[in-house]
C-alpha atoms as one frame of an Amber mdcrd trajectory, in Angstrom:
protein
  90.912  71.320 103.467  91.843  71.946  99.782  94.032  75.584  99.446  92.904
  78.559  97.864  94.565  80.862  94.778  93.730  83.723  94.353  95.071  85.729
  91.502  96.009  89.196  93.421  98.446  87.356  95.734 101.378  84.824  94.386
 101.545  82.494  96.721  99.021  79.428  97.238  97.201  79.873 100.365  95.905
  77.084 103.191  93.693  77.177 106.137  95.050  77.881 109.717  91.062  76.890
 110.610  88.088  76.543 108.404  85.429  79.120 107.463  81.494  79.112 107.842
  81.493  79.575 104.296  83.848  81.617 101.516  84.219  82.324  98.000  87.483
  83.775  96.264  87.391  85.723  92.736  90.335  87.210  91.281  91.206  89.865
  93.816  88.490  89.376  96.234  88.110  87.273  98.850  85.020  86.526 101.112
  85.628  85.042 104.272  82.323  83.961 107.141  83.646  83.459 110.134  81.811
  80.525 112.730  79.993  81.346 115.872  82.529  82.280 118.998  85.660  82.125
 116.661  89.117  84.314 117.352  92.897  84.019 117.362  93.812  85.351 120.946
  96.291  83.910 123.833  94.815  85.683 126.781  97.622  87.098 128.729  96.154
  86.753 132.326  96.069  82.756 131.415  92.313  83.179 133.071  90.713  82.121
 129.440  92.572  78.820 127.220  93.535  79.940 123.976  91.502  80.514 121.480
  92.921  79.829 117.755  89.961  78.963 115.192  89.069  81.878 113.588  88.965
  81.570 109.866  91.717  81.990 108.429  93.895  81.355 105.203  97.466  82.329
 104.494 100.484  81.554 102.734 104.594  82.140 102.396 105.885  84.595 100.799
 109.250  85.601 101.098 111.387  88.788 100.926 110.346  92.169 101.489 106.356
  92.768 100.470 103.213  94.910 101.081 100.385  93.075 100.823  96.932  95.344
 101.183  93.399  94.958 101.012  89.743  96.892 101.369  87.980  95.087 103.857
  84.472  95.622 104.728  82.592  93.981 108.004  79.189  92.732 108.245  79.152
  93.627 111.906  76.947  92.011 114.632  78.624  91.614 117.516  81.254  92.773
 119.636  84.545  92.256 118.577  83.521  90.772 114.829  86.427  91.561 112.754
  87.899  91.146 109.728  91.660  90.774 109.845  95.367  90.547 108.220  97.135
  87.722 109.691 100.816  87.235 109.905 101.426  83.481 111.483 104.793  81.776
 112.410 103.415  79.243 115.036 100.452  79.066 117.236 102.100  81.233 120.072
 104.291  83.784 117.456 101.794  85.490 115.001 100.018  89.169 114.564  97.155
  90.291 113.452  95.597  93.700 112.245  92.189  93.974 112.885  89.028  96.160
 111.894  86.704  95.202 115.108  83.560  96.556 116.010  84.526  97.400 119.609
  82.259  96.886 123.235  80.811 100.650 122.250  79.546  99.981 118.741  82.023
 101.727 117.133  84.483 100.299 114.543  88.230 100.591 115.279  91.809  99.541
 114.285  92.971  97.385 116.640  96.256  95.256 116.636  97.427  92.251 118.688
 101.061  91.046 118.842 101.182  87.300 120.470 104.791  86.364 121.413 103.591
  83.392 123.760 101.024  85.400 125.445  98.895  88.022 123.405  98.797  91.684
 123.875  96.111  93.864 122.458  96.188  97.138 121.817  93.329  99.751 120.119
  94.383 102.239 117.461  91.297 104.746 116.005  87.958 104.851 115.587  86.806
 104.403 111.749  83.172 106.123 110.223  81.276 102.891 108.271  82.216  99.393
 107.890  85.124  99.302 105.773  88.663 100.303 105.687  92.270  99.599 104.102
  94.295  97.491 105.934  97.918  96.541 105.290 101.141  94.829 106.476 104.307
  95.576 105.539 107.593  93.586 106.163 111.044  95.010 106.045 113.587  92.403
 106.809 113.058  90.988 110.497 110.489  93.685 110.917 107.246  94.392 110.251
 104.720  97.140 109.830 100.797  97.605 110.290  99.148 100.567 108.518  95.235
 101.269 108.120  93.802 104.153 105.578  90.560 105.891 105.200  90.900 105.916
 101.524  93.430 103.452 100.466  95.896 106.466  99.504  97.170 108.309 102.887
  98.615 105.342 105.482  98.577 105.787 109.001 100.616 103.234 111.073  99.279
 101.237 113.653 102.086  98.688 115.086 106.180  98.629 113.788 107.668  95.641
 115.704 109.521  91.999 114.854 108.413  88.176 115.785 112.201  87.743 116.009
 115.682  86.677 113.806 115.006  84.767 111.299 111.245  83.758 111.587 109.419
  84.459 108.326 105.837  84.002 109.332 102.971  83.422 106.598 100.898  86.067
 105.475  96.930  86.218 104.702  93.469  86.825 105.674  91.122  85.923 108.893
  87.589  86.256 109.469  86.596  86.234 113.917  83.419  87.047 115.715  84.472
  86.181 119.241  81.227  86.616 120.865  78.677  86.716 118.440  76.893  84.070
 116.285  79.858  84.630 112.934  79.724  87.836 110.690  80.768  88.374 106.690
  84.209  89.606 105.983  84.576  90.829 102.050  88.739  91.544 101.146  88.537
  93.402  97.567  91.250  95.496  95.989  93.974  92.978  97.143  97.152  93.863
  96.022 100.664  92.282  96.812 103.789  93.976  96.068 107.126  92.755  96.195
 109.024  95.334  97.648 110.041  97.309 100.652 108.215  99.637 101.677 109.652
 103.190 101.490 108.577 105.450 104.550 106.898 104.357 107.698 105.622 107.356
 109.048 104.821 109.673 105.852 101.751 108.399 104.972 102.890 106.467 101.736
């Protein structure tokens, strides 16, 4: 498939897997993920891997932030709208806003080192939220924000020495028949970020 630009980020970005449909416009992105799409390893081994959610990303190098608003048409459990971080297709992370088995919207994140983990973070009020990643060297940080001003962190961990995975945006809906992703306010900076725990 034919890469994307968009203007907020510098780096041309390709597809990991295709999208239902998607448009891209300056410093939004709109993503629809496919029926029964994800990124997951399960770590029982009980389910095959599943790696086909939408998804588009690129390299960038250095230290960065990169941010965005992202807002979920939900419909069914575990839709989600997502920043990606992918080395190969068993070393990659993900930050997720998921609609979770209760109806309710949450941060969750998922580190996959062979095998994926999984792990909640909080509940959000609506369908949208601030999602970003942050890398520092061989590390890397998730953060989500009500507001887009005050950062709280999710996940601080590494994919290892010397891997410099790609960056970018997915779109899942695991169970359901695909849902709507919009990314606006997409910013990338290149720099490190200053505090982890502050809330800058």
């Amino acid at each position: 498939m034919e890469g994307v630009r968009l203007d907020a980020v510098p780096m041309p970005l390709r597809w990991l897997a295709p999208a239902a449909s998607w448009r891209a416009d300056g410093s939004t992105l709109e993503l629809a993920a496919r029926p029964r799409t994800d990124w997951f390893v399960d770590p029982s081994g009980a389910r095959p891997p599943v790696l086909d959610g939408a998804a588009l990303v690129g390299e960038a190098a250095g230290d960065y932030v990169l941010r965005a608003r992202v807002g979920v048409r939900f419909a069914a459990t575990f839709d989600a709208g997502v920043l990606i971080l992918f080395a190969t297709e068993t070393l990659w992370a993900k930050l997720c806003f998921e609609l979770s088995p209760n109806d309710r919207p949450m941060i969750v994140s998922v580190v996959t080192r062979g095998a994926s983990d999984d792990a909640n973070g909080f509940a959000v009020a609506g369908d949208e939220v601030w999602l970003r990643i942050a890398r520092m060297g061989r590390a890397f940080a998730f953060h989500a924000s009500a507001d887009g001003e005050a950062w709280s962190l999710v996940r601080h961990f590494t994919l290892g020495d010397d891997v410099v995975p790609e960056v970018g945006f997915e779109a899942q809906s695991p169970t359901g028949e695909g849902c709507e992703v919009r990314f606006d306010d997409i910013r990338f900076e290149p720099h490190r970020l200053a505090g982890l725990r502050d809330g800058s």
